C-alpha cells in the first residue's frame, strides 16, 4: 500500500488536546501525528518503487514531511533524481580506508536500521531516536544515531530538531561533497510546486547557489498537490563543524547542506561526528526578517541545553 494512502487509512482519531502519537504506517514506516494531523513518516525499512531501478532502494529517511495544513512538503523517487528521498543525510564521496563509495546515490554502501533508541511522546514534544549502520555488504563501517525532536505546532509554524551522530567503526572515514557544487550532508527534497522562493539571510535569491556558506536557507512554494503556499527552512546550529557550512540550493526544489564541502575531511575510528539542525516549517511565505528571528530563537534555545 502506498505510504500516503496507508497513512490516511491508519490516522488516529482526533484528540482535543492534540497530543503526539506514533503509529505504524506499515512494516517499513513509522508515522507521527499531533492529534489527527500527520507530522512525518520515518522509513526504517528498505523502500522501493515500481518502475524505478532496483538499485535505488533505500532506508533511513523522513518522507512524507507535512505542513501545518496537511500539505506534503517532501518528495521521494522524483523522476529527475531517483535517489533523492525526503529529508535525508548522505554523501557522494564516502571513503572507508582506501575504498570509495556513494551513500548519496546508493553505490556500494547503504543505511541499515538497527534499533529504536527512544520513542517518546507528550503534549510538549515527540522524540524519535534511531540507531542505524552504514554497511558495505555485510560489514558495518559507520555507526549512525539520529534523533528527531518534534515541537508542537504553533499558529503558523513548527520546529523539528535533527541531531546526527556518526562514528567510524571499521577504518578511517573520509567525507567529501560534490565537485564544484558541495552537496553532501543533510538534504531536503521538496514536493512539486510553483512560485518557488528561496530565502537566505541576505534576502530572496533568484540564482541557484553552489558552494555558499550559510547559517540557514528556506524554500517556499505553492504545492501542486494541495494548492497551498508554505515552506521549510533548515537552520544550522552554531556548534556545527566548520560553521557556517557550505550549501547548494536549487529552485527545482532542494536544499543541500555541503559539509564538509568540496574539501575532504577524514575521521578516525572511534571519532564522534556531531551535527545539529532544525527544520522550521511555516504556513504561507516567510520574509528574511521572520526567518532570522526564528533562527535566533533556535540559537537561544540551544544555548540553554
mmCIF file of C-alpha atoms in Angstrom:
data_model
loop_
_atom_site.group_PDB
_atom_site.id
_atom_site.type_symbol
_atom_site.label_atom_id
_atom_site.label_comp_id
_atom_site.label_asym_id
_atom_site.label_seq_id
_atom_site.Cartn_x
_atom_site.Cartn_y
_atom_site.Cartn_z
ATOM 1 C CA UNK A 1 0.000 0.000 0.000
ATOM 2 C CA UNK A 2 1.450 3.450 -0.870
ATOM 3 C CA UNK A 3 2.691 5.348 2.172
ATOM 4 C CA UNK A 4 0.290 8.286 1.757
ATOM 5 C CA UNK A 5 -2.756 6.023 1.373
ATOM 6 C CA UNK A 6 -1.704 3.870 4.297
ATOM 7 C CA UNK A 7 -1.130 6.955 6.410
ATOM 8 C CA UNK A 8 -4.612 8.221 5.665
ATOM 9 C CA UNK A 9 -6.103 4.807 6.425
ATOM 10 C CA UNK A 10 -4.366 4.496 9.778
ATOM 11 C CA UNK A 11 -4.562 8.103 11.007
ATOM 12 C CA UNK A 12 -5.575 8.182 14.679
ATOM 13 C CA UNK A 13 -8.822 9.701 15.838
ATOM 14 C CA UNK A 14 -8.751 13.406 16.603
ATOM 15 C CA UNK A 15 -7.688 14.488 20.078
ATOM 16 C CA UNK A 16 -8.917 17.635 21.772
ATOM 17 C CA UNK A 17 -5.537 18.002 23.472
ATOM 18 C CA UNK A 18 -3.662 17.449 20.215
ATOM 19 C CA UNK A 19 -1.242 15.007 21.816
ATOM 20 C CA UNK A 20 1.528 13.452 19.786
ATOM 21 C CA UNK A 21 1.388 9.770 18.961
ATOM 22 C CA UNK A 22 3.356 7.281 16.920
ATOM 23 C CA UNK A 23 1.729 4.522 14.861
ATOM 24 C CA UNK A 24 2.947 2.112 12.224
ATOM 25 C CA UNK A 25 2.086 3.036 8.658
ATOM 26 C CA UNK A 26 3.274 -0.405 7.571
ATOM 27 C CA UNK A 27 6.096 -2.795 8.459
ATOM 28 C CA UNK A 28 8.670 -0.394 6.969
ATOM 29 C CA UNK A 29 7.457 3.018 8.097
ATOM 30 C CA UNK A 30 6.547 4.718 11.367
ATOM 31 C CA UNK A 31 4.226 7.729 11.375
ATOM 32 C CA UNK A 32 3.869 10.600 13.833
ATOM 33 C CA UNK A 33 0.670 12.591 14.365
ATOM 34 C CA UNK A 34 -0.229 15.560 16.509
ATOM 35 C CA UNK A 35 -3.866 14.930 17.316
ATOM 36 C CA UNK A 36 -5.384 13.897 13.983
ATOM 37 C CA UNK A 37 -2.837 15.819 11.882
ATOM 38 C CA UNK A 38 0.074 13.949 10.294
ATOM 39 C CA UNK A 39 3.532 15.363 11.018
ATOM 40 C CA UNK A 40 6.036 12.999 9.385
ATOM 41 C CA UNK A 41 6.906 9.413 8.495
ATOM 42 C CA UNK A 42 10.270 7.810 9.259
ATOM 43 C CA UNK A 43 11.134 4.993 6.849
ATOM 44 C CA UNK A 44 13.234 2.432 8.686
ATOM 45 C CA UNK A 45 12.711 -0.393 6.208
ATOM 46 C CA UNK A 46 14.001 -0.632 2.650
ATOM 47 C CA UNK A 47 11.757 1.392 0.346
ATOM 48 C CA UNK A 48 11.489 0.774 -3.411
ATOM 49 C CA UNK A 49 9.143 1.959 -6.133
ATOM 50 C CA UNK A 50 7.698 0.254 -9.183
ATOM 51 C CA UNK A 51 9.325 1.473 -12.390
ATOM 52 C CA UNK A 52 12.452 2.703 -10.595
ATOM 53 C CA UNK A 53 15.730 0.747 -10.883
ATOM 54 C CA UNK A 54 16.143 -1.729 -8.020
ATOM 55 C CA UNK A 55 19.483 -0.215 -7.044
ATOM 56 C CA UNK A 56 17.683 2.968 -5.961
ATOM 57 C CA UNK A 57 16.048 1.174 -2.987
ATOM 58 C CA UNK A 58 16.932 2.830 0.324
ATOM 59 C CA UNK A 59 16.048 3.237 4.004
ATOM 60 C CA UNK A 60 16.544 5.544 6.983
ATOM 61 C CA UNK A 61 14.974 8.843 5.922
ATOM 62 C CA UNK A 62 11.919 11.027 6.537
ATOM 63 C CA UNK A 63 9.098 11.115 3.976
ATOM 64 C CA UNK A 64 6.448 12.395 3.868
ATOM 65 C CA UNK A 65 7.001 15.506 5.967
ATOM 66 C CA UNK A 66 3.840 17.577 6.306
ATOM 67 C CA UNK A 67 2.987 21.247 6.528
ATOM 68 C CA UNK A 68 0.640 22.696 9.119
ATOM 69 C CA UNK A 69 -2.406 22.194 6.908
ATOM 70 C CA UNK A 70 -1.561 18.626 5.906
ATOM 71 C CA UNK A 71 0.239 19.531 2.709
ATOM 72 C CA UNK A 72 3.014 17.133 1.678
ATOM 73 C CA UNK A 73 6.269 19.104 1.692
ATOM 74 C CA UNK A 74 8.684 16.385 0.548
ATOM 75 C CA UNK A 75 9.208 14.193 -2.498
ATOM 76 C CA UNK A 76 10.520 10.655 -2.897
ATOM 77 C CA UNK A 77 11.910 8.992 -6.044
ATOM 78 C CA UNK A 78 11.483 12.172 -8.152
ATOM 79 C CA UNK A 79 11.986 11.446 -11.843
ATOM 80 C CA UNK A 80 14.866 13.911 -12.188
ATOM 81 C CA UNK A 81 16.827 12.354 -9.284
ATOM 82 C CA UNK A 82 15.547 8.922 -8.263
ATOM 83 C CA UNK A 83 17.958 8.845 -5.313
ATOM 84 C CA UNK A 84 16.521 11.995 -3.686
ATOM 85 C CA UNK A 85 14.457 10.994 -0.671
ATOM 86 C CA UNK A 86 12.563 13.484 1.508
ATOM 87 C CA UNK A 87 14.720 14.619 4.421
ATOM 88 C CA UNK A 88 17.903 12.537 4.261
ATOM 89 C CA UNK A 89 21.605 12.621 5.094
ATOM 90 C CA UNK A 90 24.230 11.201 2.754
ATOM 91 C CA UNK A 91 27.428 11.988 0.857
ATOM 92 C CA UNK A 92 28.509 11.403 -2.767
ATOM 93 C CA UNK A 93 32.066 10.529 -1.715
ATOM 94 C CA UNK A 94 32.403 8.171 1.234
ATOM 95 C CA UNK A 95 35.852 6.704 1.605
ATOM 96 C CA UNK A 96 36.376 3.834 4.047
ATOM 97 C CA UNK A 97 40.096 3.243 4.331
ATOM 98 C CA UNK A 98 41.259 3.262 0.717
ATOM 99 C CA UNK A 99 37.921 2.292 -0.903
ATOM 100 C CA UNK A 100 35.311 4.818 -2.034
ATOM 101 C CA UNK A 101 31.512 4.529 -2.187
ATOM 102 C CA UNK A 102 28.498 6.832 -2.567
ATOM 103 C CA UNK A 103 25.797 6.942 0.075
ATOM 104 C CA UNK A 104 24.232 9.766 -1.952
ATOM 105 C CA UNK A 105 23.199 7.684 -4.942
ATOM 106 C CA UNK A 106 23.477 4.315 -3.236
ATOM 107 C CA UNK A 107 26.610 2.857 -4.805
ATOM 108 C CA UNK A 108 28.301 0.174 -2.740
ATOM 109 C CA UNK A 109 27.131 1.389 0.684
ATOM 110 C CA UNK A 110 23.747 1.647 2.390
ATOM 111 C CA UNK A 111 21.930 2.673 5.543
ATOM 112 C CA UNK A 112 20.529 -0.185 7.607
ATOM 113 C CA UNK A 113 18.153 0.169 10.547
ATOM 114 C CA UNK A 114 19.334 -1.479 13.760
ATOM 115 C CA UNK A 115 17.130 -0.400 16.665
ATOM 116 C CA UNK A 116 14.944 2.278 18.204
ATOM 117 C CA UNK A 117 16.731 4.186 20.947
ATOM 118 C CA UNK A 118 13.796 6.350 22.007
ATOM 119 C CA UNK A 119 10.169 6.695 21.037
ATOM 120 C CA UNK A 120 8.527 9.122 23.458
ATOM 121 C CA UNK A 121 5.507 11.423 23.211
ATOM 122 C CA UNK A 122 3.846 14.034 25.403
ATOM 123 C CA UNK A 123 1.881 17.230 24.946
ATOM 124 C CA UNK A 124 5.200 19.114 24.951
ATOM 125 C CA UNK A 125 7.133 17.197 22.269
ATOM 126 C CA UNK A 126 7.706 13.938 20.483
ATOM 127 C CA UNK A 127 11.131 12.310 20.294
ATOM 128 C CA UNK A 128 12.277 9.575 17.955
ATOM 129 C CA UNK A 129 15.858 8.325 18.244
ATOM 130 C CA UNK A 130 17.262 5.674 15.939
ATOM 131 C CA UNK A 131 20.469 3.689 15.637
ATOM 132 C CA UNK A 132 21.491 2.716 12.120
ATOM 133 C CA UNK A 133 24.625 1.420 10.492
ATOM 134 C CA UNK A 134 26.341 2.223 7.227
ATOM 135 C CA UNK A 135 27.039 -1.133 5.640
ATOM 136 C CA UNK A 136 29.298 -2.326 2.853
ATOM 137 C CA UNK A 137 27.981 -5.760 2.067
ATOM 138 C CA UNK A 138 27.517 -7.485 5.420
ATOM 139 C CA UNK A 139 30.098 -5.312 7.181
ATOM 140 C CA UNK A 140 29.185 -2.321 9.329
ATOM 141 C CA UNK A 141 31.583 0.575 8.695
ATOM 142 C CA UNK A 142 29.901 3.525 10.459
ATOM 143 C CA UNK A 143 27.557 3.714 13.438
ATOM 144 C CA UNK A 144 24.810 6.309 12.996
ATOM 145 C CA UNK A 145 22.455 7.782 15.566
ATOM 146 C CA UNK A 146 19.666 10.159 14.561
ATOM 147 C CA UNK A 147 17.389 11.984 16.992
ATOM 148 C CA UNK A 148 14.258 13.823 15.837
ATOM 149 C CA UNK A 149 12.634 16.112 18.388
ATOM 150 C CA UNK A 150 9.304 17.486 17.179
ATOM 151 C CA UNK A 151 7.805 20.556 18.837
ATOM 152 C CA UNK A 152 4.058 21.225 18.947
ATOM 153 C CA UNK A 153 2.619 23.263 16.109
ATOM 154 C CA UNK A 154 2.086 26.930 16.842
ATOM 155 C CA UNK A 155 -0.284 29.263 14.994
ATOM 156 C CA UNK A 156 1.776 29.257 11.800
ATOM 157 C CA UNK A 157 4.993 27.329 12.440
ATOM 158 C CA UNK A 158 6.507 24.078 13.656
ATOM 159 C CA UNK A 159 10.094 23.199 14.637
ATOM 160 C CA UNK A 160 11.697 19.775 14.176
ATOM 161 C CA UNK A 161 15.172 19.413 15.670
ATOM 162 C CA UNK A 162 17.508 16.939 13.978
ATOM 163 C CA UNK A 163 20.580 15.698 15.831
ATOM 164 C CA UNK A 164 23.026 13.459 13.957
ATOM 165 C CA UNK A 165 25.967 11.432 15.219
ATOM 166 C CA UNK A 166 28.336 9.283 13.180
ATOM 167 C CA UNK A 167 31.248 7.135 14.377
ATOM 168 C CA UNK A 168 33.619 5.221 12.052
ATOM 169 C CA UNK A 169 33.966 1.640 13.352
ATOM 170 C CA UNK A 170 35.970 -0.195 10.665
ATOM 171 C CA UNK A 171 38.577 2.169 9.208
ATOM 172 C CA UNK A 172 39.152 5.927 8.873
ATOM 173 C CA UNK A 173 36.192 7.672 7.204
ATOM 174 C CA UNK A 174 36.674 10.448 4.638
ATOM 175 C CA UNK A 175 33.669 12.525 3.528
ATOM 176 C CA UNK A 176 33.682 14.868 0.536
ATOM 177 C CA UNK A 177 30.958 16.863 -1.205
ATOM 178 C CA UNK A 178 30.278 17.005 -4.924
ATOM 179 C CA UNK A 179 32.921 18.730 -7.006
ATOM 180 C CA UNK A 180 32.009 22.317 -7.869
ATOM 181 C CA UNK A 181 28.671 22.037 -6.054
ATOM 182 C CA UNK A 182 29.480 20.952 -2.463
ATOM 183 C CA UNK A 183 26.332 18.902 -1.739
ATOM 184 C CA UNK A 184 26.718 16.108 0.769
ATOM 185 C CA UNK A 185 25.145 16.016 4.226
ATOM 186 C CA UNK A 186 21.625 16.894 5.376
ATOM 187 C CA UNK A 187 19.330 17.361 2.364
ATOM 188 C CA UNK A 188 15.669 18.320 1.989
ATOM 189 C CA UNK A 189 13.977 17.441 -1.313
ATOM 190 C CA UNK A 190 10.679 19.239 -1.776
ATOM 191 C CA UNK A 191 7.443 18.101 -3.405
ATOM 192 C CA UNK A 192 6.479 19.541 -6.811
ATOM 193 C CA UNK A 193 5.221 23.094 -6.852
ATOM 194 C CA UNK A 194 5.374 26.530 -8.435
ATOM 195 C CA UNK A 195 6.146 30.118 -7.381
ATOM 196 C CA UNK A 196 9.319 28.894 -5.698
ATOM 197 C CA UNK A 197 11.159 31.369 -3.460
ATOM 198 C CA UNK A 198 14.496 30.621 -1.810
ATOM 199 C CA UNK A 199 15.447 32.971 1.019
ATOM 200 C CA UNK A 200 18.825 33.273 2.737
ATOM 201 C CA UNK A 201 19.966 35.801 5.373
ATOM 202 C CA UNK A 202 20.654 38.370 2.643
ATOM 203 C CA UNK A 203 17.078 38.018 1.344
ATOM 204 C CA UNK A 204 15.429 36.428 -1.678
ATOM 205 C CA UNK A 205 17.811 34.912 -4.189
ATOM 206 C CA UNK A 206 16.938 34.217 -7.813
ATOM 207 C CA UNK A 207 20.119 32.300 -8.582
ATOM 208 C CA UNK A 208 20.946 28.758 -7.522
ATOM 209 C CA UNK A 209 23.831 28.911 -5.072
ATOM 210 C CA UNK A 210 26.650 26.334 -5.129
ATOM 211 C CA UNK A 211 29.406 26.263 -2.504
ATOM 212 C CA UNK A 212 27.825 29.087 -0.493
ATOM 213 C CA UNK A 213 28.418 29.387 3.249
ATOM 214 C CA UNK A 214 25.136 29.986 5.099
ATOM 215 C CA UNK A 215 23.673 29.510 8.579
ATOM 216 C CA UNK A 216 20.221 28.852 7.105
ATOM 217 C CA UNK A 217 18.138 28.762 3.938
ATOM 218 C CA UNK A 218 14.402 28.475 3.248
ATOM 219 C CA UNK A 219 12.347 27.213 0.309
ATOM 220 C CA UNK A 220 8.712 28.248 -0.072
ATOM 221 C CA UNK A 221 6.357 27.311 -2.891
ATOM 222 C CA UNK A 222 2.762 26.750 -3.973
ATOM 223 C CA UNK A 223 2.332 22.991 -3.726
ATOM 224 C CA UNK A 224 0.879 21.225 -6.751
ATOM 225 C CA UNK A 225 -0.936 18.644 -4.635
ATOM 226 C CA UNK A 226 -2.855 20.859 -2.233
ATOM 227 C CA UNK A 227 -2.668 24.321 -3.832
ATOM 228 C CA UNK A 228 -1.377 25.807 -0.597
ATOM 229 C CA UNK A 229 1.655 28.050 -0.076
ATOM 230 C CA UNK A 230 4.074 27.145 2.702
ATOM 231 C CA UNK A 231 7.700 26.263 3.168
ATOM 232 C CA UNK A 232 10.507 24.889 5.268
ATOM 233 C CA UNK A 233 13.920 26.144 6.281
ATOM 234 C CA UNK A 234 16.990 24.319 7.507
ATOM 235 C CA UNK A 235 18.722 26.069 10.406
ATOM 236 C CA UNK A 236 22.296 25.057 11.242
ATOM 237 C CA UNK A 237 23.299 25.122 14.897
ATOM 238 C CA UNK A 238 26.383 27.284 15.649
ATOM 239 C CA UNK A 239 28.102 24.217 17.146
ATOM 240 C CA UNK A 240 28.197 22.645 13.692
ATOM 241 C CA UNK A 241 31.669 21.757 12.354
ATOM 242 C CA UNK A 242 33.092 24.494 10.099
ATOM 243 C CA UNK A 243 30.152 26.776 10.868
ATOM 244 C CA UNK A 244 28.646 28.167 8.730
ATOM 245 C CA UNK A 245 28.913 25.243 6.306
ATOM 246 C CA UNK A 246 28.630 25.308 2.527
ATOM 247 C CA UNK A 247 25.297 24.806 0.758
ATOM 248 C CA UNK A 248 23.848 24.077 -2.639
ATOM 249 C CA UNK A 249 20.363 25.484 -3.337
ATOM 250 C CA UNK A 250 18.232 24.557 -6.348
ATOM 251 C CA UNK A 251 14.986 26.237 -7.340
ATOM 252 C CA UNK A 252 13.684 22.979 -8.812
ATOM 253 C CA UNK A 253 13.164 22.045 -5.168
ATOM 254 C CA UNK A 254 16.113 21.060 -2.986
ATOM 255 C CA UNK A 255 18.201 22.471 -0.147
ATOM 256 C CA UNK A 256 21.518 20.649 0.305
ATOM 257 C CA UNK A 257 23.981 21.080 3.118
ATOM 258 C CA UNK A 258 27.506 20.829 1.775
ATOM 259 C CA UNK A 259 29.540 19.746 4.749
ATOM 260 C CA UNK A 260 32.483 19.252 4.747
ATOM 261 C CA UNK A 261 32.051 20.622 1.225
ATOM 262 C CA UNK A 262 34.463 20.186 -1.647
ATOM 263 C CA UNK A 263 37.481 19.717 0.630
ATOM 264 C CA UNK A 264 37.622 16.214 2.158
ATOM 265 C CA UNK A 265 37.550 15.664 5.901
ATOM 266 C CA UNK A 266 38.887 12.468 7.495
ATOM 267 C CA UNK A 267 37.751 10.987 10.814
ATOM 268 C CA UNK A 268 39.486 8.221 12.714
ATOM 269 C CA UNK A 269 37.926 5.030 14.080
ATOM 270 C CA UNK A 270 36.003 5.910 17.239
ATOM 271 C CA UNK A 271 35.906 9.653 16.498
ATOM 272 C CA UNK A 272 32.434 11.105 17.020
ATOM 273 C CA UNK A 273 30.979 13.458 14.386
ATOM 274 C CA UNK A 274 28.048 15.535 15.674
ATOM 275 C CA UNK A 275 25.791 17.864 13.663
ATOM 276 C CA UNK A 276 22.652 19.682 14.835
ATOM 277 C CA UNK A 277 19.911 21.244 12.717
ATOM 278 C CA UNK A 278 16.341 22.490 12.893
ATOM 279 C CA UNK A 279 13.747 22.108 10.150
ATOM 280 C CA UNK A 280 11.454 25.101 10.589
ATOM 281 C CA UNK A 281 8.105 24.669 8.834
ATOM 282 C CA UNK A 282 5.868 27.678 8.237
ATOM 283 C CA UNK A 283 2.454 28.478 6.812
ATOM 284 C CA UNK A 284 2.500 30.967 3.920
ATOM 285 C CA UNK A 285 5.578 32.903 2.795
ATOM 286 C CA UNK A 286 8.321 33.930 5.230
ATOM 287 C CA UNK A 287 10.463 37.033 4.953
ATOM 288 C CA UNK A 288 14.187 37.085 5.700
ATOM 289 C CA UNK A 289 13.376 39.066 8.857
ATOM 290 C CA UNK A 290 10.916 36.449 10.108
ATOM 291 C CA UNK A 291 13.329 33.630 9.319
ATOM 292 C CA UNK A 292 16.155 35.444 11.070
ATOM 293 C CA UNK A 293 14.047 35.838 14.211
ATOM 294 C CA UNK A 294 13.172 32.140 14.163
ATOM 295 C CA UNK A 295 16.841 31.281 13.750
ATOM 296 C CA UNK A 296 17.810 33.480 16.689
ATOM 297 C CA UNK A 297 15.163 31.699 18.773
ATOM 298 C CA UNK A 298 16.727 28.363 17.802
ATOM 299 C CA UNK A 299 20.184 29.545 18.832
ATOM 300 C CA UNK A 300 18.831 30.832 22.141
ATOM 301 C CA UNK A 301 17.091 27.524 22.888
ATOM 302 C CA UNK A 302 20.246 25.583 22.041
ATOM 303 C CA UNK A 303 22.341 27.690 24.362
ATOM 304 C CA UNK A 304 20.289 26.511 27.327
ATOM 305 C CA UNK A 305 20.824 22.783 26.650
#
